[in-house]
Amino acid sequence: MRHSRFMERLYNAVNPSIVGSLRLITKVFGTKLDKPITAAEAGLKGFLFDCKMCGDCALSKTGMSCPMNCPKTIRNGPCGGVRANGMCEVKPEMRCVWVAAWDGASRMKNGDEIKNIEFAVDNRDTGKSSWLKLAREEKNGDIAEVSH
Amino acid sequence: MGAAFQNDPLVLGTNPGDPLPMLEGHVSHGRFERVLKAGHFAVTTEIAPPDSADPDEVLKRASLFDGYVDAINATDGSGAHCHMSSLAVCAILTRAGYSPILQISCRDRNRIAIQGDTLGAAALGVCNALCLSGDDVGAGDHPEAKPVFDFDSVSLIRTLRILRDESRFLSGRKLDLAPKLFIGSSINPFVPPIENRVDQLAKKIQAGAEYIQSQYCFDIEILKGFMSKAVDMGLTEKAYILIGIGVLPSAKTASWMRENVPGVHIPDAIIDRLQQAKKPKKEGRDICVELMQQVKEIEGVKGVHVMAYRQEKWVGDVVKRSGVLDGRKPWQPENSIQKSLTETS
């Protein structure tokens, strides 16, 4: 994630406007446009970040490196198996998603977000749009809020 | 260790597997937590669960460590290979009075199974749990299996803390009795991203880990850097850190492990030393003894975790020679095989 700083700026510039316009669109059209919106998100974020559409986007908190590309889908990585050259234990040809994430976060303005705990994803959200979730201000249940 | 809980029959109960009374400020009924909280330098080791349905085989393997270790980790399908389950090994060991650590990996079970097993383990008297992400299925003998990874180790730690401290499932449903477990996790300071490994430790402690067992340490310099950062961040005040120590039998095995076991970092100097030694097996144990002594001197280190796969019979020897127990004698069964051996010799 050598371009994480740039990606962060792009994301911070674009994401709120997308979510903002979706807020309006969902008010007008309800759920009618959910399918194309979800497809657009999958296409754009898939192209840019190899997004897996987990439905609980953590990109801005993980150095712009999508944690769902980790073969173990670790949300608070890395695991202890990273190779000496920084490559993935499971896929030796791939740079560890979390080595990339910590590296990316170190270049980002809000990189410290990576130090916060991300609880396991809600598997019901797989394939759903994170943008729509934000637009509708749906929140994840705080089943595991860290209180200490 | 005071006589308070070693010799008093009233305190120990009638069966070796009976839970010890909970001490003030403790979270579990276990001996392992007591040893650490009493300020002793702790020694733990790892048992290889058998490829068998024979409980006696578990006890036989555990007896190799009698009198030298404070707790025994029961691995959970380590290297993604099938063996007797960690939960069953822990139950068998608990009944005999041992202090096992239930390793829980996220690879094979989802949040429903893990929470159920955690309650079951505590009901069977298990007092310690170690939260791990787990090796990938591709590393094992069933690479066609479906990897679960519903959790990662951090979410798992958090979940166990919720079960114990809030006496509820993740769903919110209340428990009638919470599992009194001493909860730990692992850390590997020796592989990338080396500068962020201490941040990873901080996250695990923030999630609720109370003790940490590290991956094999063969590189003291990296460990020193890691520990000094951990001390500076106050992490060693919040969790007990035990450093993983390995027993290497030969240069060939060491090179093989370095190439093939994920997350194992062995510097060339160690492999050269084994290569040049006249008796490589003895040299491997000497290295182990030296590492234990060096690790003990590092600020913030509260114990060692000796992993001696296929070298288990040497664990007692290296622990004894290292002197890290400072003359303390960890619990062992009354009828220990080791004890009768040492008494007759």
Coordinates of C-alpha atoms in Angstrom, one line a residue:
Chain A
M1 CA 0.0 0.0 0.0
R2 CA 2.6 2.5 -1.1
H3 CA -0.2 4.7 -2.3
S4 CA -2.2 4.5 0.9
R5 CA -1.8 8.2 1.6
F6 CA -3.2 9.1 -1.8
M7 CA -5.9 6.4 -1.6
E8 CA -6.9 7.7 1.8
R9 CA -7.3 11.2 0.4
L10 CA -9.2 9.9 -2.5
Y11 CA -11.4 7.8 -0.3
N12 CA -12.0 10.6 2.2
A13 CA -12.9 13.0 -0.7
V14 CA -15.1 10.6 -2.6
N15 CA -16.7 8.4 0.0
P16 CA -18.7 11.1 1.9
S17 CA -20.0 12.4 -1.4
I18 CA -21.1 8.9 -2.5
V19 CA -22.7 8.2 0.9
G20 CA -24.3 11.7 0.9
S21 CA -25.8 11.3 -2.6
L22 CA -26.9 7.8 -1.7
R23 CA -28.7 9.2 1.4
L24 CA -30.7 11.3 -1.0
I25 CA -31.3 8.5 -3.5
T26 CA -32.4 6.0 -0.9
K27 CA -34.9 8.6 0.5
V28 CA -36.4 9.1 -3.0
F29 CA -36.2 5.5 -4.4
G30 CA -36.3 3.4 -1.2
T31 CA -34.7 0.1 -1.9
K32 CA -35.4 0.0 -5.6
L33 CA -31.9 0.9 -6.6
D34 CA -30.0 -1.2 -4.1
K35 CA -29.0 -3.8 -6.7
P36 CA -27.2 -1.5 -9.1
I37 CA -25.7 0.6 -6.3
T38 CA -24.3 -2.6 -4.7
A39 CA -23.0 -3.7 -8.1
A40 CA -21.4 -0.3 -8.6
E41 CA -19.7 -0.5 -5.2
A42 CA -18.5 -4.1 -5.9
G43 CA -17.1 -3.0 -9.3
L44 CA -15.3 0.2 -8.1
K45 CA -13.9 -1.2 -4.8
G46 CA -13.2 -4.5 -6.4
F47 CA -11.1 -2.8 -9.1
L48 CA -9.3 -0.5 -6.6
F49 CA -8.9 -2.7 -3.5
D50 CA -9.8 -6.3 -4.5
C51 CA -12.9 -5.7 -2.3
K52 CA -14.7 -8.9 -1.2
M53 CA -18.0 -7.1 -0.3
C54 CA -18.0 -8.2 3.3
G55 CA -20.6 -5.6 4.0
D56 CA -18.6 -4.1 6.9
C57 CA -15.9 -2.1 5.1
A58 CA -12.7 -1.5 7.2
L59 CA -10.5 -0.1 4.5
S60 CA -10.0 3.3 6.1
K61 CA -8.9 1.6 9.3
T62 CA -6.6 -1.0 7.7
G63 CA -4.2 1.1 5.8
M64 CA -6.4 0.8 2.7
S65 CA -5.6 -2.9 2.5
C66 CA -8.7 -5.1 2.4
P67 CA -8.5 -7.6 5.3
M68 CA -10.9 -10.0 3.6
N69 CA -8.2 -10.8 1.2
C70 CA -6.3 -12.5 4.0
P71 CA -6.8 -16.3 3.5
K72 CA -7.8 -16.5 7.2
T73 CA -10.0 -13.3 6.9
I74 CA -8.3 -11.9 9.9
R75 CA -9.7 -8.5 10.9
N76 CA -7.0 -7.8 13.5
G77 CA -3.8 -9.0 11.9
P78 CA -1.3 -10.2 11.0
C79 CA -1.2 -13.8 12.1
G80 CA 2.1 -15.3 13.3
G81 CA 2.8 -17.1 10.1
V82 CA 4.1 -14.2 8.0
R83 CA 7.2 -15.2 5.9
A84 CA 10.5 -13.5 6.6
N85 CA 10.1 -11.6 3.3
G86 CA 6.7 -10.3 4.3
M87 CA 4.7 -12.6 2.1
C88 CA 1.6 -14.6 3.1
E89 CA 2.0 -17.9 4.8
V90 CA -0.8 -19.5 2.8
K91 CA -0.2 -17.8 -0.6
P92 CA 3.6 -17.3 -0.9
E93 CA 3.1 -15.2 -4.0
M94 CA 1.0 -12.6 -2.2
R95 CA 2.3 -9.9 0.1
C96 CA 0.7 -10.3 3.6
V97 CA -2.5 -8.2 3.6
W98 CA -1.6 -7.1 7.2
V99 CA 2.0 -6.3 6.5
A100 CA 0.6 -4.0 3.8
A101 CA -2.0 -2.7 6.2
W102 CA 0.4 -1.6 8.9
D103 CA 2.7 -0.2 6.3
G104 CA -0.2 1.6 4.7
A105 CA -1.5 2.9 8.0
S106 CA 1.9 4.4 8.9
R107 CA 1.6 6.6 5.8
M108 CA -2.0 7.7 6.5
K109 CA -3.2 10.7 8.4
N110 CA -5.6 8.7 10.4
G111 CA -3.4 5.6 10.4
D112 CA -3.8 5.0 14.2
E113 CA -7.3 3.7 13.5
I114 CA -5.6 0.4 12.8
K115 CA -4.8 0.1 16.5
N116 CA -8.5 -0.2 17.4
I117 CA -10.2 -3.7 17.7
E118 CA -12.4 -4.7 14.8
F119 CA -14.8 -7.4 16.1
A120 CA -15.6 -10.3 13.7
V121 CA -17.9 -9.4 10.8
D122 CA -21.6 -10.1 10.7
N123 CA -21.8 -12.9 8.1
R124 CA -25.3 -11.9 7.1
D125 CA -23.9 -8.7 5.5
T126 CA -21.7 -10.6 3.0
G127 CA -22.4 -9.3 -0.4
K128 CA -24.3 -6.3 0.9
S129 CA -23.3 -2.7 0.3
S130 CA -21.3 -0.8 2.9
W131 CA -22.2 2.5 1.2
L132 CA -25.9 1.8 1.6
K133 CA -25.4 0.8 5.2
L134 CA -23.7 4.1 5.9
A135 CA -26.3 6.1 3.9
R136 CA -29.1 4.5 6.0
E137 CA -27.0 5.0 9.1
E138 CA -27.4 1.4 10.0
K139 CA -25.0 0.5 12.8
N140 CA -23.5 -2.8 13.7
G141 CA -24.7 -4.3 17.0
D142 CA -22.2 -3.5 19.8
I143 CA -22.2 -7.1 20.9
A144 CA -18.6 -7.0 21.8
E145 CA -17.8 -3.4 22.6
V146 CA -14.5 -3.1 24.4
S147 CA -15.2 -1.4 27.7
H148 CA -11.9 -1.4 29.4
Chain B
M1 CA 5.0 -21.8 46.2
G2 CA 3.6 -21.8 49.7
A3 CA 2.4 -25.0 51.3
A4 CA -1.0 -23.4 51.3
F5 CA -2.2 -25.0 48.2
Q6 CA 0.4 -27.8 47.6
N7 CA 0.2 -29.8 50.7
D8 CA -3.0 -29.1 52.6
P9 CA -5.5 -31.9 51.8
L10 CA -8.4 -29.6 52.7
V11 CA -7.3 -27.2 50.1
L12 CA -6.6 -29.7 47.4
G13 CA -9.8 -31.6 47.9
T14 CA -10.1 -35.4 47.7
N15 CA -9.6 -35.8 43.9
P16 CA -6.6 -34.4 42.1
G17 CA -8.9 -33.0 39.5
D18 CA -11.1 -31.0 42.0
P19 CA -10.9 -27.3 41.5
L20 CA -8.7 -25.3 43.9
P21 CA -10.5 -22.6 45.9
M22 CA -10.6 -19.2 44.1
L23 CA -8.1 -16.8 45.6
E24 CA -8.7 -13.1 46.0
G25 CA -7.9 -11.2 42.9
H26 CA -7.8 -14.3 40.7
V27 CA -10.1 -15.1 37.8
S28 CA -9.7 -18.9 37.7
H29 CA -9.4 -21.9 40.0
G30 CA -6.2 -22.9 38.3
R31 CA -2.7 -23.4 39.5
F32 CA -1.1 -21.7 36.4
E33 CA -2.7 -18.3 37.3
R34 CA -1.6 -18.8 40.9
V35 CA 2.0 -19.4 40.0
L36 CA 2.2 -16.2 37.8
K37 CA 0.3 -14.0 40.3
A38 CA 2.5 -15.2 43.1
G39 CA 5.4 -13.7 41.1
H40 CA 7.2 -16.9 40.2
F41 CA 8.9 -17.5 36.9
A42 CA 6.6 -19.9 35.2
V43 CA 7.4 -22.8 32.9
T44 CA 4.9 -24.2 30.4
T45 CA 5.2 -26.8 27.7
E46 CA 3.2 -28.4 24.9
I47 CA 1.7 -31.9 24.7
A48 CA 1.2 -33.5 21.3
P49 CA -2.3 -35.0 21.4
P50 CA -2.2 -38.6 20.3
D51 CA -3.6 -40.1 17.1
S52 CA -5.5 -42.4 19.2
A53 CA -8.7 -42.8 21.4
D54 CA -6.6 -44.0 24.3
P55 CA -6.7 -41.7 27.4
D56 CA -3.7 -43.5 28.9
E57 CA -1.5 -42.3 26.0
V58 CA -2.3 -38.7 27.0
L59 CA -1.3 -39.3 30.6
K60 CA 1.9 -41.1 29.5
R61 CA 2.9 -38.2 27.4
A62 CA 2.1 -35.7 30.2
S63 CA 4.1 -37.7 32.8
L64 CA 7.3 -36.8 30.9
F65 CA 7.0 -33.3 32.2
D66 CA 6.2 -34.2 35.9
G67 CA 7.8 -31.8 38.3
Y68 CA 9.1 -29.4 35.7
V69 CA 6.2 -27.5 34.3
D70 CA 3.4 -25.4 35.7
A71 CA 1.0 -25.9 32.8
I72 CA 0.7 -28.0 29.7
N73 CA -0.8 -26.6 26.4
A74 CA -3.0 -29.1 24.5
T75 CA -2.7 -28.1 20.9
D76 CA -5.9 -27.8 18.8
G77 CA -5.2 -29.6 15.5
S78 CA -1.8 -28.0 15.2
G79 CA -0.4 -27.6 11.7
A80 CA -4.0 -28.4 10.6
H81 CA -3.4 -32.1 11.3
C82 CA -6.1 -34.2 12.9
H83 CA -5.3 -35.4 16.4
M84 CA -7.3 -36.1 19.6
S85 CA -9.2 -32.8 20.4
S86 CA -7.7 -30.2 22.7
L87 CA -10.8 -30.3 24.8
A88 CA -10.6 -34.0 25.5
V89 CA -6.9 -33.9 26.2
C90 CA -7.5 -31.1 28.7
A91 CA -10.3 -33.0 30.4
I92 CA -8.2 -36.1 30.8
L93 CA -5.3 -34.1 32.2
T94 CA -7.5 -32.1 34.5
R95 CA -8.9 -35.3 36.1
A96 CA -5.4 -36.4 36.9
G97 CA -4.7 -33.0 38.5
Y98 CA -2.6 -31.4 35.8
S99 CA -3.0 -27.8 34.8
P100 CA -3.7 -27.9 31.1
I101 CA -4.1 -24.9 28.8
L102 CA -6.9 -25.4 26.2
Q103 CA -5.7 -24.1 22.9
I104 CA -8.6 -22.8 20.8
S105 CA -8.0 -22.2 17.1
C106 CA -10.5 -20.3 14.9
R107 CA -9.9 -22.5 11.9
D108 CA -12.3 -25.4 12.6
R109 CA -15.2 -23.9 14.6
N110 CA -17.6 -21.0 14.3
R111 CA -18.8 -18.8 17.2
I112 CA -21.6 -21.2 18.1
A113 CA -19.3 -24.2 18.5
I114 CA -16.5 -22.2 20.2
Q115 CA -18.8 -20.7 22.9
G116 CA -20.3 -24.1 23.6
D117 CA -16.9 -25.8 23.9
T118 CA -15.7 -23.0 26.2
L119 CA -18.5 -23.7 28.6
G120 CA -18.0 -27.4 28.3
A121 CA -14.2 -27.1 29.0
A122 CA -14.9 -25.0 32.1
A123 CA -17.5 -27.5 33.2
L124 CA -14.9 -30.3 32.9
G125 CA -12.6 -28.3 35.2
V126 CA -10.3 -26.7 32.6
C127 CA -8.9 -23.4 34.0
N128 CA -6.9 -21.9 31.1
A129 CA -7.6 -21.1 27.5
L130 CA -5.3 -19.8 24.8
C131 CA -6.8 -18.0 21.8
L132 CA -5.2 -18.6 18.4
S133 CA -6.1 -17.8 14.8
G134 CA -4.8 -21.2 13.7
D135 CA -2.8 -22.6 10.9
D136 CA -4.4 -22.7 7.4
V137 CA -6.0 -26.0 6.3
G138 CA -3.5 -26.1 3.4
A139 CA -0.7 -26.8 5.9
G140 CA -2.2 -30.1 7.1
D141 CA -3.3 -33.5 6.0
H142 CA -6.8 -32.5 5.0
P143 CA -6.1 -29.6 2.7
E144 CA -9.6 -30.1 1.1
A145 CA -11.3 -29.1 4.4
K146 CA -13.3 -25.9 4.7
P147 CA -11.5 -23.3 6.7
V148 CA -14.0 -21.6 9.1
F149 CA -12.2 -18.5 10.5
D150 CA -15.5 -17.0 11.8
F151 CA -13.3 -15.2 14.4
D152 CA -9.7 -14.1 14.5
S153 CA -7.7 -14.5 17.8
V154 CA -8.6 -10.9 18.9
S155 CA -12.3 -11.5 18.5
L156 CA -11.9 -14.8 20.2
I157 CA -10.2 -13.3 23.2
R158 CA -13.0 -10.7 23.4
T159 CA -15.6 -13.4 23.3
L160 CA -14.1 -15.4 26.1
R161 CA -13.9 -12.3 28.2
I162 CA -17.6 -11.6 27.6
L163 CA -18.5 -15.2 28.5
R164 CA -16.5 -15.0 31.7
D165 CA -16.9 -11.3 32.8
E166 CA -20.4 -10.5 31.6
S167 CA -21.7 -14.1 32.0
R168 CA -23.5 -14.0 28.6
F169 CA -23.2 -15.3 25.1
L170 CA -22.4 -12.9 22.3
S171 CA -26.1 -12.9 21.5
G172 CA -26.8 -11.4 25.0
R173 CA -28.4 -14.6 26.4
K174 CA -27.4 -14.9 30.0
L175 CA -25.3 -17.8 31.4
D176 CA -26.3 -19.4 34.7
L177 CA -22.6 -19.9 35.6
A178 CA -19.8 -18.1 33.8
P179 CA -16.6 -20.1 32.7
K180 CA -13.8 -19.2 35.1
L181 CA -11.0 -19.2 32.6
F182 CA -7.6 -17.6 32.7
I183 CA -7.4 -16.2 29.1
G184 CA -4.3 -15.9 27.0
S185 CA -3.1 -15.6 23.5
S186 CA 0.1 -15.8 21.4
I187 CA 2.5 -13.4 19.8
N188 CA 5.2 -13.8 17.2
P189 CA 7.7 -10.9 17.6
F190 CA 10.2 -12.5 15.1
V191 CA 8.4 -12.1 11.7
P192 CA 7.2 -9.0 9.7
P193 CA 6.0 -6.5 10.4
I194 CA 8.5 -6.6 13.3
E195 CA 8.1 -2.9 14.2
N196 CA 4.3 -3.4 14.6
R197 CA 4.3 -6.7 16.5
V198 CA 4.2 -4.8 19.8
D199 CA 1.0 -2.9 18.5
Q200 CA -0.5 -6.4 17.8
L201 CA 0.4 -7.4 21.4
A202 CA -1.3 -4.2 22.7
K203 CA -4.5 -5.1 20.7
K204 CA -4.6 -8.6 22.2
I205 CA -4.2 -7.2 25.7
Q206 CA -6.8 -4.5 25.0
A207 CA -9.1 -7.3 23.9
G208 CA -8.5 -9.0 27.2
A209 CA -5.5 -11.4 27.0
E210 CA -4.1 -11.9 30.5
Y211 CA -1.1 -13.9 29.5
I212 CA 0.9 -14.4 26.3
Q213 CA 2.9 -17.3 25.0
S214 CA 5.3 -16.4 22.2
Q215 CA 6.4 -18.3 19.1
Y216 CA 9.9 -19.9 19.2
C217 CA 12.6 -17.4 20.2
F218 CA 16.0 -18.1 18.7
D219 CA 16.9 -14.5 18.2
I220 CA 17.5 -12.7 21.5
E221 CA 18.2 -9.3 19.9
I222 CA 14.8 -9.1 18.3
L223 CA 13.2 -10.2 21.5
K224 CA 15.0 -7.5 23.5
G225 CA 13.8 -4.8 21.1
F226 CA 10.3 -6.1 21.3
M227 CA 10.2 -6.5 25.1
S228 CA 11.7 -3.0 25.7
K229 CA 8.9 -1.5 23.6
A230 CA 6.3 -3.6 25.5
V231 CA 7.7 -2.4 28.9
D232 CA 7.7 1.2 27.7
M233 CA 4.1 0.9 26.7
G234 CA 3.2 -0.6 30.1
L235 CA 2.0 -3.9 28.5
T236 CA 4.1 -6.1 30.8
E237 CA 2.1 -4.7 33.7
K238 CA -1.1 -5.8 32.1
A239 CA -0.3 -9.3 30.9
Y240 CA 2.2 -12.0 31.8
I241 CA 4.6 -12.7 28.9
L242 CA 6.1 -16.2 28.4
I243 CA 8.7 -16.7 25.7
G244 CA 8.6 -19.7 23.5
I245 CA 11.7 -21.8 23.6
G246 CA 12.5 -24.7 21.2
V247 CA 14.7 -27.8 21.4
L248 CA 16.4 -28.4 18.1
P249 CA 17.8 -31.9 17.4
S250 CA 19.9 -31.1 14.4
A251 CA 20.9 -28.5 11.8
K252 CA 18.9 -30.4 9.3
T253 CA 15.7 -30.2 11.3
A254 CA 16.3 -26.5 12.1
S255 CA 16.7 -25.7 8.4
W256 CA 13.6 -27.7 7.6
M257 CA 11.6 -25.9 10.3
R258 CA 12.8 -22.5 9.1
E259 CA 11.7 -23.4 5.5
N260 CA 8.5 -25.2 6.2
V261 CA 6.9 -24.3 9.6
P262 CA 5.1 -20.9 9.3
G263 CA 6.4 -18.2 11.5
V264 CA 9.6 -19.9 12.7
H265 CA 12.7 -17.6 12.5
I266 CA 16.0 -19.3 13.2
P267 CA 19.2 -17.2 12.6
D268 CA 22.0 -18.7 10.6
A269 CA 24.3 -18.5 13.7
I270 CA 22.1 -21.2 15.4
I271 CA 22.1 -23.5 12.4
D272 CA 25.9 -23.1 12.0
R273 CA 26.4 -23.9 15.7
L274 CA 24.4 -27.1 15.3
Q275 CA 26.2 -28.0 12.1
Q276 CA 29.6 -27.7 13.7
A277 CA 28.8 -29.5 16.9
K278 CA 30.1 -33.0 17.4
K279 CA 27.0 -33.9 19.3
P280 CA 24.2 -31.9 17.6
K281 CA 21.4 -33.2 19.9
K282 CA 23.3 -32.1 23.0
E283 CA 24.2 -28.8 21.3
G284 CA 20.5 -28.2 20.6
R285 CA 19.7 -28.7 24.2
D286 CA 22.6 -26.5 25.3
I287 CA 21.2 -23.8 23.0
C288 CA 17.8 -24.2 24.6
V289 CA 19.3 -23.9 28.2
E290 CA 21.2 -20.8 27.2
L291 CA 18.2 -19.2 25.6
M292 CA 16.0 -19.8 28.7
Q293 CA 18.7 -18.2 30.9
Q294 CA 19.0 -15.2 28.7
V295 CA 15.3 -14.8 28.3
K296 CA 14.8 -14.8 32.0
E297 CA 17.1 -11.8 32.4
I298 CA 15.0 -9.7 30.0
E299 CA 12.8 -7.1 31.8
G300 CA 9.1 -8.0 31.6
V301 CA 9.5 -11.7 30.8
K302 CA 7.5 -13.8 33.3
G303 CA 8.2 -17.3 32.1
V304 CA 9.1 -19.7 29.3
H305 CA 7.0 -21.9 27.1
V306 CA 9.1 -24.9 26.0
M307 CA 8.0 -26.5 22.7
A308 CA 9.9 -29.7 22.2
Y309 CA 8.0 -31.6 19.5
R310 CA 9.4 -35.2 19.4
Q311 CA 11.9 -34.1 22.0
E312 CA 9.5 -34.1 24.9
K313 CA 11.6 -36.4 27.1
W314 CA 14.3 -33.7 27.2
V315 CA 12.0 -30.9 28.6
G316 CA 12.8 -31.9 32.3
D317 CA 16.5 -31.9 31.5
V318 CA 16.7 -28.5 29.9
V319 CA 14.4 -26.9 32.5
K320 CA 16.5 -28.4 35.3
R321 CA 19.8 -27.4 33.8
S322 CA 18.6 -23.8 33.1
G323 CA 17.8 -23.2 36.7
V324 CA 14.9 -20.9 35.7
L325 CA 12.7 -22.5 38.4
D326 CA 15.0 -21.2 41.1
G327 CA 14.7 -24.5 43.0
R328 CA 10.9 -24.4 42.9
K329 CA 9.2 -27.7 42.2
P330 CA 6.0 -27.5 40.2
W331 CA 3.1 -29.7 41.1
Q332 CA 3.2 -33.4 40.0
P333 CA 0.9 -36.3 40.6
E334 CA 1.4 -38.3 43.7
N335 CA 2.0 -41.5 41.7
S336 CA 4.2 -39.8 39.1
I337 CA 6.2 -42.1 36.9
Q338 CA 9.0 -39.6 36.8
K339 CA 9.0 -39.3 40.6
S340 CA 9.4 -43.0 41.1
L341 CA 12.2 -43.0 38.5
T342 CA 14.2 -40.3 40.1
E343 CA 13.7 -41.8 43.5
T344 CA 15.0 -45.2 42.4
S345 CA 18.0 -43.8 40.5

